[in-house]
Amino acid sequence: RVEETKSKETKVTSGAVQGSVLGPVFFLMFVKDMTEDITADANLFGDDAKVKDVINNEEDVERLQENMEKLYEWQTVNNMKFNGSKFQLLRYGPNESLKEDTLYFTPNMEDIIQQFSSLRDLGVIMSDNGKFNEHIEKVTKVVRQKMGWVMRTFHTRRADILMQLWKTLLQCHIDYCSQLYMPSQAQGMQIIEKLFYNYSSKIPEVKEENYWKRLQSLRMYSQERRMERYRVIYLWKILEGQVPNWGVELATDN
């Protein structure tokens, strides 16, 4: 409807009303059976779908492609075409010859699914070497940018206000999925730790103190300790069966 003019009625065979309260629920109900017929492990999160499997030889590659074909059949039956341009492949492991000699294809063998050395998955940059250096660089860049914005926007240097701004606008970027990307080497952790070191040095009340004394004065844990606590809680929930273990081999986006 545009003002008082209405369009002609038409039959809607699939989809959900955008912007509605029940729209997301209807969409999840619609796609929940997408992976029922495949033998590989699969994960669905909103409109993002991932399929992963252990690949040791070309027969395993063919099996994974067959699973992809079943997904393509689902899209045809349910009238929901996948966006082939968003299909992305991430491969782990040392078998370079297998990676170079085998390919995966989009529906009807139209295109080759492009392989990447790193991919962004729900806000975390995953790399095929199993490291999170790229993600740490991204987190560091974002926090530094917002740190500069805070210092330019707010003239006050009161400790309580700056700490509230840190906890509200900056700390969340470091904490997000820190259980996963927590640096395993001292160098990576120092990069993360230096973010709050630099920020706290702008607070006149504590800038003359050493870093550990600043943390005590501001009643803050170090970034390393925060990450360790999050990881302990996360692992405890896995052992309790509350959080599924997950990984990525082949990611598709519909």
CSV table of C-alpha atoms in Angstrom, one decimal:
chain,number,residue,atom,x,y,z
A,1,ARG,CA,0.0,0.0,0.0
A,2,VAL,CA,1.3,3.5,-1.0
A,3,GLU,CA,-0.9,6.1,0.6
A,4,GLU,CA,-4.4,5.1,-0.5
A,5,THR,CA,-3.4,3.0,-3.5
A,6,LYS,CA,-3.1,-0.8,-3.0
A,7,SER,CA,-1.4,-3.3,-5.2
A,8,LYS,CA,-3.1,-6.2,-6.7
A,9,GLU,CA,-3.5,-9.4,-4.6
A,10,THR,CA,-1.1,-12.2,-5.4
A,11,LYS,CA,-0.5,-15.6,-4.0
A,12,VAL,CA,2.7,-15.9,-1.8
A,13,THR,CA,4.0,-19.4,-1.9
A,14,SER,CA,7.0,-19.0,0.5
A,15,GLY,CA,8.7,-16.5,2.7
A,16,ALA,CA,7.9,-14.5,5.8
A,17,VAL,CA,6.7,-10.9,6.4
A,18,GLN,CA,9.7,-8.7,7.0
A,19,GLY,CA,9.7,-6.5,10.1
A,20,SER,CA,7.0,-8.5,11.9
A,21,VAL,CA,7.3,-10.0,15.4
A,22,LEU,CA,6.6,-13.6,14.2
A,23,GLY,CA,8.6,-13.3,10.9
A,24,PRO,CA,11.9,-14.7,12.4
A,25,VAL,CA,10.0,-17.5,14.1
A,26,PHE,CA,8.3,-18.4,10.8
A,27,PHE,CA,11.6,-18.3,9.0
A,28,LEU,CA,13.2,-20.7,11.5
A,29,MET,CA,10.3,-23.1,11.2
A,30,PHE,CA,10.6,-22.9,7.5
A,31,VAL,CA,14.3,-23.8,7.3
A,32,LYS,CA,14.6,-26.2,10.3
A,33,ASP,CA,14.4,-29.3,8.1
A,34,MET,CA,17.1,-28.1,5.7
A,35,THR,CA,19.8,-30.4,7.0
A,36,GLU,CA,17.7,-33.4,7.9
A,37,ASP,CA,18.7,-35.6,5.0
A,38,ILE,CA,22.5,-34.9,5.0
A,39,THR,CA,25.0,-37.1,6.7
A,40,ALA,CA,27.6,-34.4,7.4
A,41,ASP,CA,27.5,-32.2,10.5
A,42,ALA,CA,25.5,-29.0,9.9
A,43,ASN,CA,24.8,-25.8,11.9
A,44,LEU,CA,22.0,-23.3,11.3
A,45,PHE,CA,22.0,-19.8,12.8
A,46,GLY,CA,19.3,-17.5,11.5
A,47,ASP,CA,19.8,-17.4,7.8
A,48,ASP,CA,23.4,-18.7,7.9
A,49,ALA,CA,24.0,-22.4,7.3
A,50,LYS,CA,27.3,-24.3,7.6
A,51,VAL,CA,28.2,-27.9,6.7
A,52,LYS,CA,31.3,-29.6,7.9
A,53,ASP,CA,32.9,-33.0,7.5
A,54,VAL,CA,36.3,-34.8,7.9
A,55,ILE,CA,38.0,-35.1,4.5
A,56,ASN,CA,40.8,-37.6,4.1
A,57,ASN,CA,40.5,-38.6,0.5
A,58,GLU,CA,38.7,-37.9,-2.7
A,59,GLU,CA,35.8,-40.3,-1.7
A,60,ASP,CA,35.2,-38.0,1.3
A,61,VAL,CA,35.1,-35.0,-1.1
A,62,GLU,CA,32.5,-36.7,-3.2
A,63,ARG,CA,30.5,-37.6,-0.2
A,64,LEU,CA,30.5,-33.9,1.0
A,65,GLN,CA,29.5,-32.8,-2.5
A,66,GLU,CA,26.6,-35.3,-2.4
A,67,ASN,CA,25.5,-33.7,0.8
A,68,MET,CA,25.6,-30.3,-0.8
A,69,GLU,CA,23.5,-31.7,-3.7
A,70,LYS,CA,20.8,-32.7,-1.1
A,71,LEU,CA,20.8,-29.1,0.1
A,72,TYR,CA,20.4,-27.9,-3.4
A,73,GLU,CA,17.4,-30.3,-3.8
A,74,TRP,CA,15.9,-28.7,-0.6
A,75,GLN,CA,16.1,-25.3,-2.1
A,76,THR,CA,14.3,-26.4,-5.2
A,77,VAL,CA,11.5,-28.2,-3.3
A,78,ASN,CA,11.0,-25.3,-0.9
A,79,ASN,CA,11.3,-22.5,-3.5
A,80,MET,CA,14.2,-20.8,-1.6
A,81,LYS,CA,17.2,-20.2,-3.8
A,82,PHE,CA,20.6,-20.0,-2.2
A,83,ASN,CA,22.8,-17.1,-2.9
A,84,GLY,CA,25.6,-19.0,-4.7
A,85,SER,CA,27.9,-15.9,-4.6
A,86,LYS,CA,28.0,-16.2,-0.9
A,87,PHE,CA,29.1,-19.8,-0.8
A,88,GLN,CA,32.5,-20.0,0.9
A,89,LEU,CA,34.9,-22.8,1.6
A,90,LEU,CA,37.4,-23.0,4.5
A,91,ARG,CA,39.7,-26.0,4.7
A,92,TYR,CA,41.9,-27.1,7.6
A,93,GLY,CA,44.7,-29.6,7.7
A,94,PRO,CA,48.2,-30.3,6.1
A,95,ASN,CA,47.1,-32.2,3.1
A,96,GLU,CA,47.8,-29.5,0.5
A,97,SER,CA,47.6,-31.9,-2.5
A,98,LEU,CA,44.0,-32.9,-1.6
A,99,LYS,CA,43.0,-29.2,-1.3
A,100,GLU,CA,44.6,-28.3,-4.6
A,101,ASP,CA,43.2,-31.3,-6.6
A,102,THR,CA,39.6,-31.3,-5.4
A,103,LEU,CA,36.8,-28.8,-5.8
A,104,TYR,CA,33.2,-28.2,-4.6
A,105,PHE,CA,30.4,-26.8,-6.8
A,106,THR,CA,27.3,-24.6,-6.5
A,107,PRO,CA,23.9,-25.9,-7.7
A,108,ASN,CA,23.9,-27.4,-11.2
A,109,MET,CA,27.7,-27.2,-11.3
A,110,GLU,CA,27.4,-23.6,-12.3
A,111,ASP,CA,30.3,-22.3,-10.3
A,112,ILE,CA,33.2,-23.5,-8.2
A,113,ILE,CA,32.8,-22.6,-4.5
A,114,GLN,CA,35.7,-20.3,-3.8
A,115,GLN,CA,38.2,-21.3,-1.1
A,116,PHE,CA,39.5,-18.7,1.3
A,117,SER,CA,42.4,-18.7,3.8
A,118,SER,CA,40.2,-16.9,6.3
A,119,LEU,CA,36.5,-16.2,6.7
A,120,ARG,CA,34.3,-14.1,9.0
A,121,ASP,CA,31.9,-16.4,10.9
A,122,LEU,CA,29.4,-14.8,13.1
A,123,GLY,CA,31.8,-11.9,13.8
A,124,VAL,CA,34.9,-14.0,14.3
A,125,ILE,CA,37.6,-14.3,11.6
A,126,MET,CA,38.4,-18.0,11.2
A,127,SER,CA,41.7,-18.8,9.5
A,128,ASP,CA,42.7,-22.1,7.8
A,129,ASN,CA,45.9,-22.3,9.9
A,130,GLY,CA,43.8,-22.5,13.1
A,131,LYS,CA,45.1,-19.2,14.4
A,132,PHE,CA,43.3,-16.0,15.2
A,133,ASN,CA,45.9,-13.4,14.4
A,134,GLU,CA,43.6,-11.7,11.9
A,135,HIS,CA,40.7,-11.5,14.4
A,136,ILE,CA,43.0,-10.1,17.1
A,137,GLU,CA,44.1,-7.4,14.6
A,138,LYS,CA,40.5,-6.6,13.8
A,139,VAL,CA,39.5,-6.4,17.5
A,140,THR,CA,42.5,-4.2,18.2
A,141,LYS,CA,41.7,-1.8,15.3
A,142,VAL,CA,38.0,-1.5,16.3
A,143,VAL,CA,38.8,-0.8,20.0
A,144,ARG,CA,41.5,1.8,19.1
A,145,GLN,CA,39.1,3.6,16.7
A,146,LYS,CA,36.4,3.8,19.4
A,147,MET,CA,39.0,4.8,22.0
A,148,GLY,CA,39.9,7.7,19.8
A,149,TRP,CA,36.3,8.6,19.3
A,150,VAL,CA,35.6,8.6,23.1
A,151,MET,CA,38.6,10.8,23.8
A,152,ARG,CA,37.6,13.3,21.1
A,153,THR,CA,33.9,13.4,22.0
A,154,PHE,CA,34.0,13.5,25.8
A,155,HIS,CA,36.1,16.3,27.3
A,156,THR,CA,35.8,14.9,30.8
A,157,ARG,CA,38.6,12.7,32.2
A,158,ARG,CA,36.8,11.6,35.3
A,159,ALA,CA,37.5,8.0,36.2
A,160,ASP,CA,33.9,6.9,36.7
A,161,ILE,CA,32.7,8.3,33.4
A,162,LEU,CA,35.6,7.0,31.4
A,163,MET,CA,35.3,3.6,33.0
A,164,GLN,CA,31.6,3.5,32.2
A,165,LEU,CA,32.3,4.3,28.6
A,166,TRP,CA,35.0,1.6,28.4
A,167,LYS,CA,32.6,-1.1,29.9
A,168,THR,CA,29.8,0.0,27.6
A,169,LEU,CA,31.4,0.7,24.3
A,170,LEU,CA,34.8,-0.9,24.2
A,171,GLN,CA,35.1,-3.9,26.5
A,172,CYS,CA,32.3,-5.7,24.6
A,173,HIS,CA,34.5,-6.0,21.5
A,174,ILE,CA,37.3,-7.7,23.4
A,175,ASP,CA,35.0,-10.0,25.3
A,176,TYR,CA,32.9,-11.2,22.3
A,177,CYS,CA,33.9,-14.9,21.7
A,178,SER,CA,37.1,-14.4,23.7
A,179,GLN,CA,36.6,-18.1,24.8
A,180,LEU,CA,37.4,-19.0,21.2
A,181,TYR,CA,40.1,-16.6,20.1
A,182,MET,CA,41.9,-16.0,23.4
A,183,PRO,CA,45.6,-15.7,22.3
A,184,SER,CA,47.7,-18.7,23.3
A,185,GLN,CA,51.0,-16.8,23.0
A,186,ALA,CA,52.2,-14.0,25.2
A,187,GLN,CA,52.7,-11.6,22.3
A,188,GLY,CA,49.0,-11.8,21.3
A,189,MET,CA,47.8,-11.3,24.8
A,190,GLN,CA,50.1,-8.3,25.2
A,191,ILE,CA,48.5,-6.7,22.2
A,192,ILE,CA,45.0,-7.1,23.8
A,193,GLU,CA,46.3,-6.0,27.2
A,194,LYS,CA,47.8,-2.9,25.8
A,195,LEU,CA,44.4,-1.6,24.8
A,196,PHE,CA,43.3,-1.0,28.3
A,197,TYR,CA,46.8,0.0,29.3
A,198,ASN,CA,46.6,2.9,26.9
A,199,TYR,CA,43.0,3.8,27.7
A,200,SER,CA,43.7,3.9,31.5
A,201,SER,CA,46.7,6.1,31.0
A,202,LYS,CA,44.3,8.8,29.9
A,203,ILE,CA,42.7,8.9,33.4
A,204,PRO,CA,44.5,11.5,35.5
A,205,GLU,CA,43.7,9.9,38.8
A,206,VAL,CA,45.7,6.7,37.9
A,207,LYS,CA,48.0,7.5,35.0
A,208,GLU,CA,51.1,7.8,37.3
A,209,GLU,CA,50.5,4.3,38.7
A,210,ASN,CA,51.9,1.1,37.1
A,211,TYR,CA,49.4,-1.0,35.2
A,212,TRP,CA,48.7,-3.5,37.9
A,213,LYS,CA,48.1,-0.8,40.5
A,214,ARG,CA,45.8,0.9,38.0
A,215,LEU,CA,43.7,-2.2,37.7
A,216,GLN,CA,43.4,-2.4,41.5
A,217,SER,CA,42.4,1.3,41.8
A,218,LEU,CA,39.8,1.0,39.0
A,219,ARG,CA,38.6,-2.4,40.3
A,220,MET,CA,39.2,-4.1,37.0
A,221,TYR,CA,40.5,-7.5,36.0
A,222,SER,CA,43.3,-7.7,33.5
A,223,GLN,CA,42.1,-8.7,30.0
A,224,GLU,CA,43.9,-12.0,30.3
A,225,ARG,CA,42.1,-12.8,33.5
A,226,ARG,CA,38.7,-11.9,32.1
A,227,MET,CA,39.3,-14.2,29.1
A,228,GLU,CA,40.5,-17.0,31.4
A,229,ARG,CA,37.3,-16.7,33.5
A,230,TYR,CA,35.1,-16.7,30.4
A,231,ARG,CA,36.9,-19.8,29.0
A,232,VAL,CA,36.5,-21.7,32.3
A,233,ILE,CA,32.8,-20.9,32.4
A,234,TYR,CA,32.4,-21.9,28.7
A,235,LEU,CA,34.3,-25.2,29.1
A,236,TRP,CA,32.3,-26.0,32.3
A,237,LYS,CA,29.0,-25.5,30.3
A,238,ILE,CA,30.4,-27.8,27.5
A,239,LEU,CA,31.1,-30.5,30.1
A,240,GLU,CA,27.6,-30.0,31.5
A,241,GLY,CA,26.2,-30.5,28.0
A,242,GLN,CA,24.8,-27.0,27.7
A,243,VAL,CA,27.0,-25.8,24.8
A,244,PRO,CA,27.5,-27.8,21.6
A,245,ASN,CA,31.0,-28.3,20.3
A,246,TRP,CA,31.3,-26.9,16.8
A,247,GLY,CA,33.7,-26.2,13.9
A,248,VAL,CA,33.6,-25.2,10.2
A,249,GLU,CA,34.5,-27.1,7.1
A,250,LEU,CA,32.1,-25.7,4.4
A,251,ALA,CA,30.0,-22.7,4.9
A,252,THR,CA,27.0,-21.8,2.8
A,253,ASP,CA,24.8,-18.7,3.0
A,254,ASN,CA,21.2,-18.7,1.8
